[in-house]
Coordinates of C-alpha atoms in Angstrom, one line a residue:
M1 CA -61.8 77.3 -31.0
T2 CA -61.7 76.0 -27.5
S3 CA -60.0 76.9 -24.5
R4 CA -57.3 74.7 -24.9
S5 CA -56.0 76.2 -28.3
R6 CA -55.6 79.6 -26.9
D7 CA -52.2 81.2 -25.3
P8 CA -52.1 80.2 -21.6
I9 CA -50.6 83.5 -20.8
T10 CA -53.1 85.3 -21.5
L11 CA -55.9 82.7 -20.2
S12 CA -54.0 83.3 -17.1
V13 CA -53.9 87.0 -17.4
I14 CA -57.7 87.0 -17.3
Q15 CA -58.4 84.6 -15.0
A16 CA -55.9 86.8 -12.5
G17 CA -57.8 89.8 -13.5
L18 CA -61.1 88.3 -12.4
T19 CA -59.3 87.5 -8.7
A20 CA -58.3 90.6 -8.8
A21 CA -61.7 92.7 -9.0
A22 CA -63.2 90.3 -7.0
D23 CA -60.7 91.3 -4.0
E24 CA -61.0 95.3 -5.3
M25 CA -65.0 94.3 -4.7
F26 CA -64.2 93.2 -1.0
A27 CA -61.8 96.7 -0.6
V28 CA -64.4 98.6 -1.7
L29 CA -67.1 97.2 0.8
K30 CA -64.3 97.1 3.5
K31 CA -63.6 100.9 3.5
T32 CA -67.3 102.4 2.6
A33 CA -69.5 100.3 4.8
M34 CA -71.3 102.2 7.8
S35 CA -71.7 99.3 10.0
P36 CA -68.3 97.7 12.0
I37 CA -69.9 93.8 11.6
I38 CA -68.7 94.3 7.8
Y39 CA -65.9 97.1 7.8
E40 CA -63.9 95.9 11.4
V41 CA -65.3 91.7 11.6
L42 CA -65.5 91.9 8.0
D43 CA -69.1 89.8 7.7
V44 CA -69.2 89.8 4.1
G45 CA -68.3 87.9 0.8
T46 CA -68.0 89.2 -2.8
G47 CA -67.7 87.3 -5.8
I48 CA -68.1 87.0 -9.8
T49 CA -70.0 84.5 -11.3
D50 CA -70.4 83.7 -15.2
A51 CA -73.4 84.7 -17.2
R52 CA -75.0 81.3 -15.9
G53 CA -74.2 82.0 -12.3
E54 CA -71.5 80.1 -12.2
L55 CA -69.2 81.1 -9.3
V56 CA -65.6 82.3 -11.2
S57 CA -63.6 84.4 -8.4
S58 CA -64.1 85.5 -4.6
G59 CA -62.9 87.9 -2.5
A60 CA -61.7 87.6 0.9
G61 CA -64.3 87.0 3.6
I62 CA -66.7 84.4 5.1
P63 CA -66.5 81.0 2.5
T64 CA -69.6 80.4 3.6
F65 CA -70.7 83.6 2.1
V66 CA -69.3 83.2 -0.9
G67 CA -71.0 80.2 -1.7
V68 CA -74.2 82.0 -1.5
L69 CA -73.5 84.0 -4.6
D70 CA -73.6 81.9 -7.1
K71 CA -76.8 80.3 -5.9
A72 CA -78.4 83.5 -5.6
V73 CA -77.6 84.8 -9.2
K74 CA -78.8 81.4 -10.4
R75 CA -82.1 81.8 -8.7
I76 CA -82.6 85.7 -9.9
L77 CA -81.8 84.2 -13.5
E78 CA -84.6 81.5 -12.7
I79 CA -87.2 84.0 -11.0
E80 CA -86.4 86.9 -13.7
G81 CA -85.2 84.6 -17.1
A82 CA -82.1 85.8 -18.9
E83 CA -83.7 87.4 -21.9
N84 CA -85.3 90.5 -19.1
V85 CA -82.3 91.0 -17.9
R86 CA -80.9 94.7 -18.8
E87 CA -77.5 96.4 -18.5
G88 CA -78.2 98.8 -15.8
D89 CA -80.1 96.7 -13.6
L90 CA -79.1 95.8 -10.0
F91 CA -81.0 93.2 -7.7
V92 CA -81.4 92.7 -3.8
T93 CA -82.8 89.6 -2.4
N94 CA -82.1 88.3 1.0
D95 CA -84.9 85.5 1.6
P96 CA -84.1 82.2 1.2
S97 CA -86.7 80.9 -1.3
Y98 CA -85.5 84.0 -3.3
G99 CA -81.7 83.3 -3.6
G100 CA -80.8 84.6 -0.4
V101 CA -79.9 81.4 1.3
T102 CA -79.1 82.0 4.9
H103 CA -81.1 84.8 6.8
L104 CA -82.8 87.8 6.3
N105 CA -80.2 90.1 7.7
D106 CA -77.7 88.7 5.0
V107 CA -78.5 90.6 1.7
V108 CA -77.0 90.2 -1.4
I109 CA -76.8 92.4 -4.2
A110 CA -76.3 91.2 -7.7
M111 CA -75.3 92.9 -10.8
P112 CA -74.8 91.8 -14.1
V113 CA -72.5 92.6 -16.5
F114 CA -72.7 93.5 -20.0
A115 CA -70.2 93.9 -22.6
K116 CA -70.6 94.6 -26.0
G117 CA -74.8 94.4 -25.6
E118 CA -74.0 90.9 -24.1
L119 CA -74.4 89.4 -20.4
V120 CA -71.1 88.0 -19.8
A121 CA -71.0 88.3 -15.9
W122 CA -72.5 88.8 -12.8
T123 CA -70.7 90.9 -9.6
A124 CA -72.3 90.2 -6.5
S125 CA -72.0 90.6 -2.6
I126 CA -73.3 89.4 0.8
A127 CA -73.2 91.5 3.9
H128 CA -75.1 91.0 7.2
W129 CA -77.0 94.0 7.8
N130 CA -77.5 94.7 11.5
D131 CA -81.4 95.0 11.9
V132 CA -84.3 94.5 8.9
G133 CA -87.3 94.7 11.5
G134 CA -88.8 91.9 12.9
M135 CA -89.8 91.0 16.5
T136 CA -86.5 91.8 18.1
P137 CA -83.7 94.5 17.7
G138 CA -81.1 93.2 15.4
S139 CA -83.4 90.9 13.6
M140 CA -82.6 87.8 15.3
S141 CA -85.4 86.4 17.3
T142 CA -85.0 83.1 19.1
T143 CA -89.0 82.8 19.5
A144 CA -89.9 83.2 15.6
S145 CA -92.3 80.2 14.4
E146 CA -92.5 82.2 10.9
I147 CA -90.3 83.8 8.9
F148 CA -92.4 86.7 8.6
Q149 CA -91.6 87.5 11.9
E150 CA -87.7 87.7 11.4
G151 CA -88.2 91.0 9.1
L152 CA -88.4 92.3 6.2
R153 CA -88.5 90.0 2.8
L154 CA -86.8 91.0 -0.4
P155 CA -87.9 88.6 -3.1
A156 CA -84.9 88.8 -5.9
V157 CA -86.3 92.3 -6.9
R158 CA -84.7 95.1 -8.4
L159 CA -83.2 98.5 -7.4
F160 CA -82.0 99.8 -10.4
D161 CA -84.0 99.4 -13.9
T162 CA -81.7 99.7 -16.7
G163 CA -79.6 102.2 -14.5
T164 CA -82.5 104.3 -13.2
L165 CA -82.8 104.1 -9.2
L166 CA -86.1 102.8 -8.1
Q167 CA -86.6 105.0 -4.9
P168 CA -89.6 102.9 -3.4
V169 CA -87.8 100.2 -3.2
F170 CA -85.5 102.1 -1.4
D171 CA -87.7 103.9 0.9
I172 CA -89.7 100.6 1.8
I173 CA -86.4 98.8 3.2
M174 CA -85.0 102.1 5.5
A175 CA -88.9 101.9 6.8
N176 CA -88.4 98.8 7.6
S177 CA -85.2 98.8 9.6
R178 CA -84.7 100.4 13.0
L179 CA -81.3 101.6 11.8
P180 CA -82.2 103.2 8.4
D181 CA -79.0 105.5 8.1
F182 CA -76.7 102.3 8.8
V183 CA -78.3 100.3 6.4
R184 CA -78.7 103.1 3.6
G185 CA -74.9 103.4 3.8
D186 CA -74.0 99.5 3.9
L187 CA -76.4 99.2 1.0
W188 CA -74.5 101.9 -1.0
A189 CA -71.4 100.2 0.1
Q190 CA -72.4 96.9 -1.6
V191 CA -73.8 98.9 -5.0
A192 CA -70.3 100.5 -5.1
A193 CA -68.6 97.3 -5.0
S194 CA -70.4 95.8 -7.7
R195 CA -70.0 98.5 -9.9
R196 CA -66.4 98.8 -9.5
A197 CA -66.0 94.9 -10.1
A198 CA -68.0 95.5 -12.9
T199 CA -66.1 98.0 -14.5
R200 CA -62.9 95.7 -14.1
V201 CA -65.0 92.7 -16.0
A202 CA -65.8 94.9 -18.7
Q203 CA -62.4 96.1 -19.2
L204 CA -61.0 92.4 -19.3
V205 CA -63.8 91.6 -22.5
D206 CA -63.1 94.6 -23.8
T207 CA -59.1 94.3 -23.9
Y208 CA -59.0 90.4 -24.4
T209 CA -62.3 89.9 -26.6
L210 CA -65.5 88.5 -25.5
Q211 CA -64.4 84.8 -26.9
T212 CA -61.1 85.0 -25.5
F213 CA -63.0 86.0 -22.0
R214 CA -65.2 83.3 -22.4
D215 CA -62.1 80.8 -23.1
A216 CA -60.6 81.8 -20.2
L217 CA -63.7 80.9 -17.6
E218 CA -63.7 77.6 -19.4
N219 CA -60.6 77.0 -19.0
L220 CA -60.4 78.0 -15.2
F221 CA -63.3 75.5 -14.7
E222 CA -61.6 72.8 -16.4
E223 CA -58.6 73.5 -14.1
G224 CA -60.9 73.7 -10.7
E225 CA -62.5 69.9 -11.9
R226 CA -59.3 68.7 -12.7
R227 CA -57.4 69.4 -9.4
A228 CA -61.2 68.5 -7.1
R229 CA -61.0 65.0 -9.3
A230 CA -57.0 64.6 -8.0
G231 CA -57.9 65.3 -4.8
L232 CA -60.7 62.9 -4.9
A233 CA -58.8 60.0 -6.0
A234 CA -56.7 60.4 -3.1
L235 CA -59.4 59.7 -0.7
P236 CA -60.3 56.0 0.8
R237 CA -63.6 54.9 -1.3
G238 CA -66.1 53.4 1.1
T239 CA -69.2 54.6 2.9
F240 CA -69.0 56.6 5.9
R241 CA -71.7 57.3 8.4
I242 CA -72.2 59.1 11.5
E243 CA -75.2 59.8 13.5
E244 CA -74.9 62.8 16.2
E245 CA -77.3 64.1 19.1
Q246 CA -77.6 67.7 19.5
D247 CA -78.5 70.0 22.5
D248 CA -81.4 69.8 22.2
G249 CA -81.9 65.9 22.1
A250 CA -82.2 65.5 18.0
V251 CA -80.3 63.1 16.2
W252 CA -78.7 64.0 13.0
H253 CA -77.6 61.6 10.7
A254 CA -75.0 61.7 7.2
E255 CA -73.7 59.4 5.2
I256 CA -70.7 60.0 3.1
R257 CA -70.1 58.1 0.2
I258 CA -66.9 58.3 -1.6
T259 CA -66.7 56.4 -5.5
E260 CA -63.7 57.0 -8.1
D261 CA -66.2 59.6 -9.9
A262 CA -68.3 61.4 -7.1
F263 CA -68.2 62.7 -3.3
T264 CA -71.8 62.4 -1.9
V265 CA -73.5 63.6 1.0
D266 CA -76.7 61.7 1.8
L267 CA -78.7 63.8 4.8
S268 CA -81.8 61.8 4.1
G269 CA -83.8 60.5 7.3
N270 CA -83.0 64.0 9.2
P271 CA -85.6 65.3 11.5
A272 CA -88.5 67.6 10.2
Q273 CA -87.9 71.4 9.6
R274 CA -89.1 73.7 12.6
R275 CA -91.4 76.0 13.4
A276 CA -88.3 78.1 15.3
P277 CA -85.7 79.8 13.8
Y278 CA -83.2 76.7 13.1
N279 CA -83.9 75.7 10.0
T280 CA -81.5 76.2 6.8
S281 CA -82.3 75.8 3.3
R282 CA -80.8 73.3 0.8
D283 CA -78.6 75.6 -0.4
G284 CA -77.4 76.1 3.1
A285 CA -76.5 72.4 3.2
V286 CA -75.0 72.4 -0.1
I287 CA -72.8 74.8 1.4
S288 CA -71.8 72.7 4.4
S289 CA -71.0 69.8 2.1
Q290 CA -68.9 72.0 -0.2
M291 CA -66.7 73.6 2.5
I292 CA -66.2 69.6 3.8
F293 CA -65.4 68.7 0.2
R294 CA -63.2 71.5 -0.5
A295 CA -61.2 70.9 2.2
L296 CA -60.3 67.2 1.5
S297 CA -59.8 67.7 -2.2
D298 CA -58.2 70.9 -3.0
P299 CA -57.8 73.4 -0.1
T300 CA -54.8 75.6 -1.6
L301 CA -56.2 77.7 -4.2
A302 CA -59.4 79.4 -4.5
A303 CA -62.4 77.9 -5.8
N304 CA -64.9 77.9 -8.7
A305 CA -67.7 76.0 -10.3
G306 CA -65.4 73.4 -11.2
S307 CA -64.0 72.8 -7.9
F308 CA -67.3 71.4 -7.1
R309 CA -68.2 69.4 -10.1
P310 CA -67.5 65.5 -8.5
L311 CA -69.9 66.9 -5.4
Q312 CA -73.8 65.4 -5.1
V313 CA -75.8 66.6 -2.0
I314 CA -79.1 64.4 -1.2
T315 CA -81.2 66.1 0.8
E316 CA -85.2 65.6 1.7
E317 CA -87.5 68.8 1.4
G318 CA -89.4 69.4 4.6
T319 CA -86.7 68.7 6.8
I320 CA -83.8 71.1 8.6
F321 CA -81.6 70.9 5.7
H322 CA -84.1 71.4 3.1
A323 CA -86.9 73.8 4.9
T324 CA -89.6 75.1 2.6
G325 CA -92.4 77.1 2.9
T326 CA -92.4 80.2 5.7
A327 CA -89.6 78.4 8.1
P328 CA -87.9 80.5 10.1
H329 CA -84.1 81.1 9.5
G330 CA -82.7 83.0 11.9
Y331 CA -80.3 81.0 13.7
Y332 CA -79.4 78.9 10.2
F333 CA -75.8 79.6 10.7
E334 CA -75.9 77.1 13.8
T335 CA -77.6 74.4 12.1
R336 CA -75.3 75.1 8.9
I337 CA -72.0 75.2 11.1
R338 CA -73.1 72.0 13.2
L339 CA -73.9 70.2 9.9
Y340 CA -70.1 71.3 8.5
D341 CA -69.0 70.1 12.2
M342 CA -70.8 66.8 11.9
L343 CA -69.6 66.1 8.5
W344 CA -66.3 66.6 8.9
Q345 CA -66.2 64.2 12.4
C346 CA -67.4 61.3 10.3
M347 CA -64.4 61.7 7.9
S348 CA -62.1 62.6 10.7
R349 CA -63.0 58.9 12.0
A350 CA -61.9 57.4 8.2
L351 CA -58.7 60.2 8.1
P352 CA -57.7 60.5 11.7
E353 CA -53.7 61.8 11.1
R354 CA -54.9 64.0 8.2
M355 CA -58.1 66.0 10.1
P356 CA -58.2 68.0 13.5
A357 CA -60.2 67.0 16.1
G358 CA -63.5 69.2 16.7
H359 CA -63.6 73.2 17.2
F360 CA -66.2 75.1 19.4
A361 CA -68.5 74.9 16.2
S362 CA -70.6 77.8 17.2
I363 CA -70.9 81.5 15.9
C364 CA -71.8 82.5 19.1
G365 CA -73.9 85.5 17.5
T366 CA -74.1 87.7 20.2
V367 CA -76.7 91.2 19.7
L368 CA -76.8 93.9 21.9
A369 CA -79.3 96.7 21.2
G370 CA -80.0 100.1 22.6
D371 CA -79.5 104.0 23.0
H372 CA -76.0 104.9 23.3
P373 CA -75.4 106.4 26.5
D374 CA -73.9 109.7 26.0
T375 CA -75.5 110.3 22.3
S376 CA -78.9 108.7 22.5
R377 CA -78.1 107.2 19.2
R378 CA -79.8 103.8 18.3
Y379 CA -76.9 100.9 17.5
T380 CA -77.5 97.5 17.1
M381 CA -74.1 95.5 17.9
V382 CA -73.6 92.3 16.4
E383 CA -70.5 89.8 17.4
P384 CA -69.4 86.7 16.5
Q385 CA -67.2 85.2 19.0
M386 CA -64.2 83.3 19.0
G387 CA -63.2 79.7 20.5
G388 CA -60.9 76.8 20.5
W389 CA -60.1 75.0 17.7
G390 CA -59.1 71.4 17.8
A391 CA -55.4 69.8 18.1
T392 CA -53.9 67.7 15.0
A393 CA -51.8 64.7 14.9
T394 CA -48.4 67.5 14.8
R395 CA -49.9 70.1 17.1
D396 CA -52.2 71.7 19.8
G397 CA -55.2 73.2 18.7
L398 CA -55.2 77.1 17.6
D399 CA -56.3 79.6 20.7
A400 CA -59.0 82.3 20.0
M401 CA -59.7 81.4 16.4
Y402 CA -63.4 82.4 14.4
S403 CA -65.7 79.3 13.8
A404 CA -63.9 77.3 10.5
S405 CA -66.6 79.0 8.4
H406 CA -65.5 82.4 8.9
G407 CA -62.3 82.9 7.2
E408 CA -60.8 86.0 7.3
T409 CA -62.4 87.5 9.6
F410 CA -61.7 89.6 12.8
N411 CA -63.0 90.6 16.2
C412 CA -64.4 94.4 16.8
P413 CA -61.6 96.1 18.9
V414 CA -62.3 96.7 22.3
E415 CA -62.1 100.5 21.1
I416 CA -64.8 100.7 18.4
C417 CA -67.2 99.0 21.2
E418 CA -67.1 101.3 23.6
T419 CA -66.9 104.4 21.4
R420 CA -69.9 103.2 18.9
Y421 CA -71.7 101.6 21.5
G422 CA -71.5 102.7 24.8
I423 CA -70.9 99.8 26.4
D424 CA -67.3 98.8 28.4
V425 CA -65.4 95.4 27.9
G426 CA -64.5 94.5 31.2
Y427 CA -62.1 91.9 29.6
K428 CA -61.5 89.8 26.7
R429 CA -59.1 86.9 27.6
L430 CA -58.2 82.9 27.0
N431 CA -60.6 81.0 29.5
E432 CA -59.4 79.3 32.0
S433 CA -60.9 75.3 31.3
D434 CA -58.8 72.8 31.0
A435 CA -60.9 70.8 28.7
G436 CA -59.4 69.1 25.5
H437 CA -56.3 67.0 26.5
G438 CA -54.6 64.7 24.4
L439 CA -51.6 63.7 23.1
H440 CA -52.1 67.1 21.2
S441 CA -54.3 69.5 23.4
G442 CA -57.3 71.4 21.5
G443 CA -56.6 75.1 21.8
K444 CA -58.5 77.7 24.2
G445 CA -61.9 79.3 24.0
L446 CA -62.5 82.6 25.0
S447 CA -64.0 85.0 28.1
V448 CA -65.5 87.9 27.8
S449 CA -67.3 90.2 29.8
Y450 CA -69.2 93.3 28.2
K451 CA -70.9 96.0 31.1
P452 CA -73.2 98.4 29.0
R453 CA -73.9 101.8 30.3
A454 CA -77.3 102.0 29.5
Q455 CA -80.3 99.6 29.5
T456 CA -79.9 97.0 26.2
V457 CA -81.3 94.3 24.9
L458 CA -79.9 90.9 24.2
A459 CA -80.2 88.3 21.8
A460 CA -77.8 85.4 21.2
G461 CA -77.2 82.1 19.8
Y462 CA -74.8 79.5 21.1
S463 CA -74.6 75.4 20.0
R464 CA -72.3 73.2 21.6
N465 CA -73.8 74.3 24.6
R466 CA -74.7 71.0 26.4
V467 CA -72.9 68.3 24.0
P468 CA -69.3 69.0 24.3
V469 CA -66.9 69.4 21.2
W470 CA -65.2 66.0 20.2
G471 CA -61.9 64.9 20.6
A472 CA -60.0 62.8 17.8
N473 CA -58.1 59.6 17.8
G474 CA -58.7 59.2 21.5
G475 CA -57.9 63.0 22.5
D476 CA -60.4 64.1 25.4
N477 CA -63.4 66.1 24.6
G478 CA -63.2 69.9 24.3
G479 CA -66.0 72.5 26.6
T480 CA -68.8 73.8 26.1
N481 CA -70.3 77.3 25.0
A482 CA -72.0 79.8 27.2
I483 CA -73.4 83.1 27.7
A484 CA -74.6 84.4 30.9
V485 CA -76.1 87.4 32.8
Q486 CA -74.5 88.1 36.0
R487 CA -77.3 90.7 37.7
K488 CA -76.1 93.4 39.8
D489 CA -78.3 91.9 42.8
G490 CA -76.0 89.0 42.8
S491 CA -78.0 86.6 40.5
R492 CA -77.0 84.9 37.1
E493 CA -78.9 83.5 34.5
T494 CA -77.1 81.5 31.9
Y495 CA -78.6 80.7 28.2
A496 CA -78.3 78.9 25.1
F497 CA -80.3 80.7 22.8
I498 CA -81.9 83.6 24.1
S499 CA -83.8 86.8 22.8
G500 CA -85.6 90.3 23.8
L501 CA -83.7 90.1 27.2
V502 CA -83.2 93.2 29.3
V503 CA -79.9 93.7 30.2
E504 CA -79.8 96.8 32.6
P505 CA -76.7 99.4 33.3
G506 CA -74.7 97.4 36.5
D507 CA -75.2 94.2 34.6
E508 CA -72.7 92.1 33.1
V509 CA -73.1 90.1 30.1
V510 CA -70.3 87.3 30.4
I511 CA -69.6 84.5 27.5
S512 CA -67.3 81.8 27.7
T513 CA -66.4 79.6 24.4
A514 CA -65.0 76.4 24.1
N515 CA -61.8 74.8 24.0
G516 CA -61.2 72.1 20.9
G517 CA -61.0 68.9 21.2
G518 CA -57.5 67.1 21.9
W519 CA -56.2 64.5 19.8
G520 CA -54.5 61.3 20.7
R521 CA -53.9 59.9 24.5
S522 CA -51.7 61.5 26.4
D523 CA -50.8 58.5 28.2
P524 CA -49.9 55.7 25.2
R525 CA -50.9 52.0 26.2
K526 CA -48.7 49.6 25.9
G527 CA -48.8 47.8 22.2
R528 CA -50.2 51.5 20.8
D529 CA -47.8 53.6 18.5
D530 CA -47.5 57.2 20.0
H531 CA -50.8 58.6 18.3
G532 CA -53.1 56.2 19.9
L533 CA -53.2 53.8 17.1
P534 CA -52.6 49.8 17.5
P535 CA -49.8 49.2 14.8
G536 CA -51.0 47.8 11.2
P537 CA -52.5 49.1 8.3
G538 CA -54.0 52.3 10.3
S539 CA -50.3 53.0 11.5
L540 CA -48.1 55.7 10.0
R541 CA -44.9 53.6 11.1
G542 CA -42.3 52.1 8.4
G543 CA -41.4 55.1 7.3
R544 CA -44.1 56.5 5.8
Q545 CA -44.7 60.5 6.5
P546 CA -48.2 61.5 7.9
D547 CA -50.2 63.2 5.0
L548 CA -51.8 65.9 7.0
G549 CA -53.3 67.4 4.1
P550 CA -56.1 70.3 5.2
R551 CA -57.2 71.4 8.6
Y552 CA -59.6 73.8 8.1
P553 CA -60.8 75.2 4.7
A554 CA -58.3 77.5 3.5
S555 CA -58.8 81.0 5.0
G556 CA -61.3 83.7 3.0
R557 CA -61.8 81.3 0.0
S558 CA -65.2 79.1 -0.2

């Protein structure tokens, strides 16, 4: 019996139950984690897949993190074999070659769910751990040339074997972190989250039968694909190309081909992978492509595996978008978000009325590590920063938002920073740059001052440091991102990427993030409409209303 012959109300109840289970998983992780990067910033993702690793539902959190989970589960199944996965098993991975997808700090916990003796689903989460060893506190060295230098690699290994805790694995993890107590707490929070969601999934199967449960999943995938193909049908057909220079002078390329049946992202011909921590795995490039396809085709509901069936991604092994071997990945997130931003810019040129101008397009990851001046307890502060989003055809850009990859995340409160780390926050305010003018202006970036009260070590990665945020449809470019250290002797050092930099008491870390790009000309020329477009086929005159469609991906969903 197929899903189409089942009661649609029952199918909807099961699907809603799976979404609720993923949300409950997220709530458990938020409430029980040790680290502020998890419980305050919400630098996590939670989700449920089917037995094959196909994404079913996701909780709140970072959309690009949710995009990791199905890929991690599939890699675990590939390594272990489904026939060797047993009830009570629980796996951990952080290595890009073994389902970790991102960098070693981002740790995936995945648990198979059994019902009536059969593997029916997986519950999985990913969270940023403050320190997993490596060359520098916080495990994010800018000088790493091999992944071995970035910390402990966990190649999809069991934490639990048929319900039995494997203590040696826990011991290895703790021994390789500068913050073992925090790592232990965050690890158990992820374990608890997986277990809670697994209980909910098993209850759904017991209540509605295994066959009905599987019918509900198939129905969900069919609906996701239907919505994706309906969105694809509304996009312009053709081939759209972009070439963009990066801060380091490298030139990236992309081609997006839209046909009746497929949305293809071709990343052939890009620079070779580097002996530096600015590579991403193929899965990372796929996630960036999923984000742009999702934003264009169906941004309104949570995604599932069916949502991406029309998407095809072409990469070349050995490039920065498909790194292999021992390539380091510490700042993969800057490469991945810049790829996403470049794809966004490519489609913005084709759909200027629908898509915003560029945003600050950097995580602006900032790590400060040291000993607390009052308690002497070791800490590592990990802080993404906020910046300006691009203007649209109807309004100015939004001020001081997290990057478009970040979804429903938050800044760490000043009180937490000052209490947990002993770092005074001098100010946190909108920056004073006037970049990003246009008919509608880009949103404001942020200015932040950190003043450590004891010696600390800084690591940071800020792209869009030289090449400014792009304006759209004649709007001005936005600004650039930078981090600087104002020394107590009056000297000033400005950086884009840095690690291992000692900051003394009396020094000040000063952060400036970019304004978003402007949209449209602020003084339209004669013969052009109010949006700076020439009248004719590209104009929205003649009574047709602009279809603004998606701006950035729906918060908290992949």
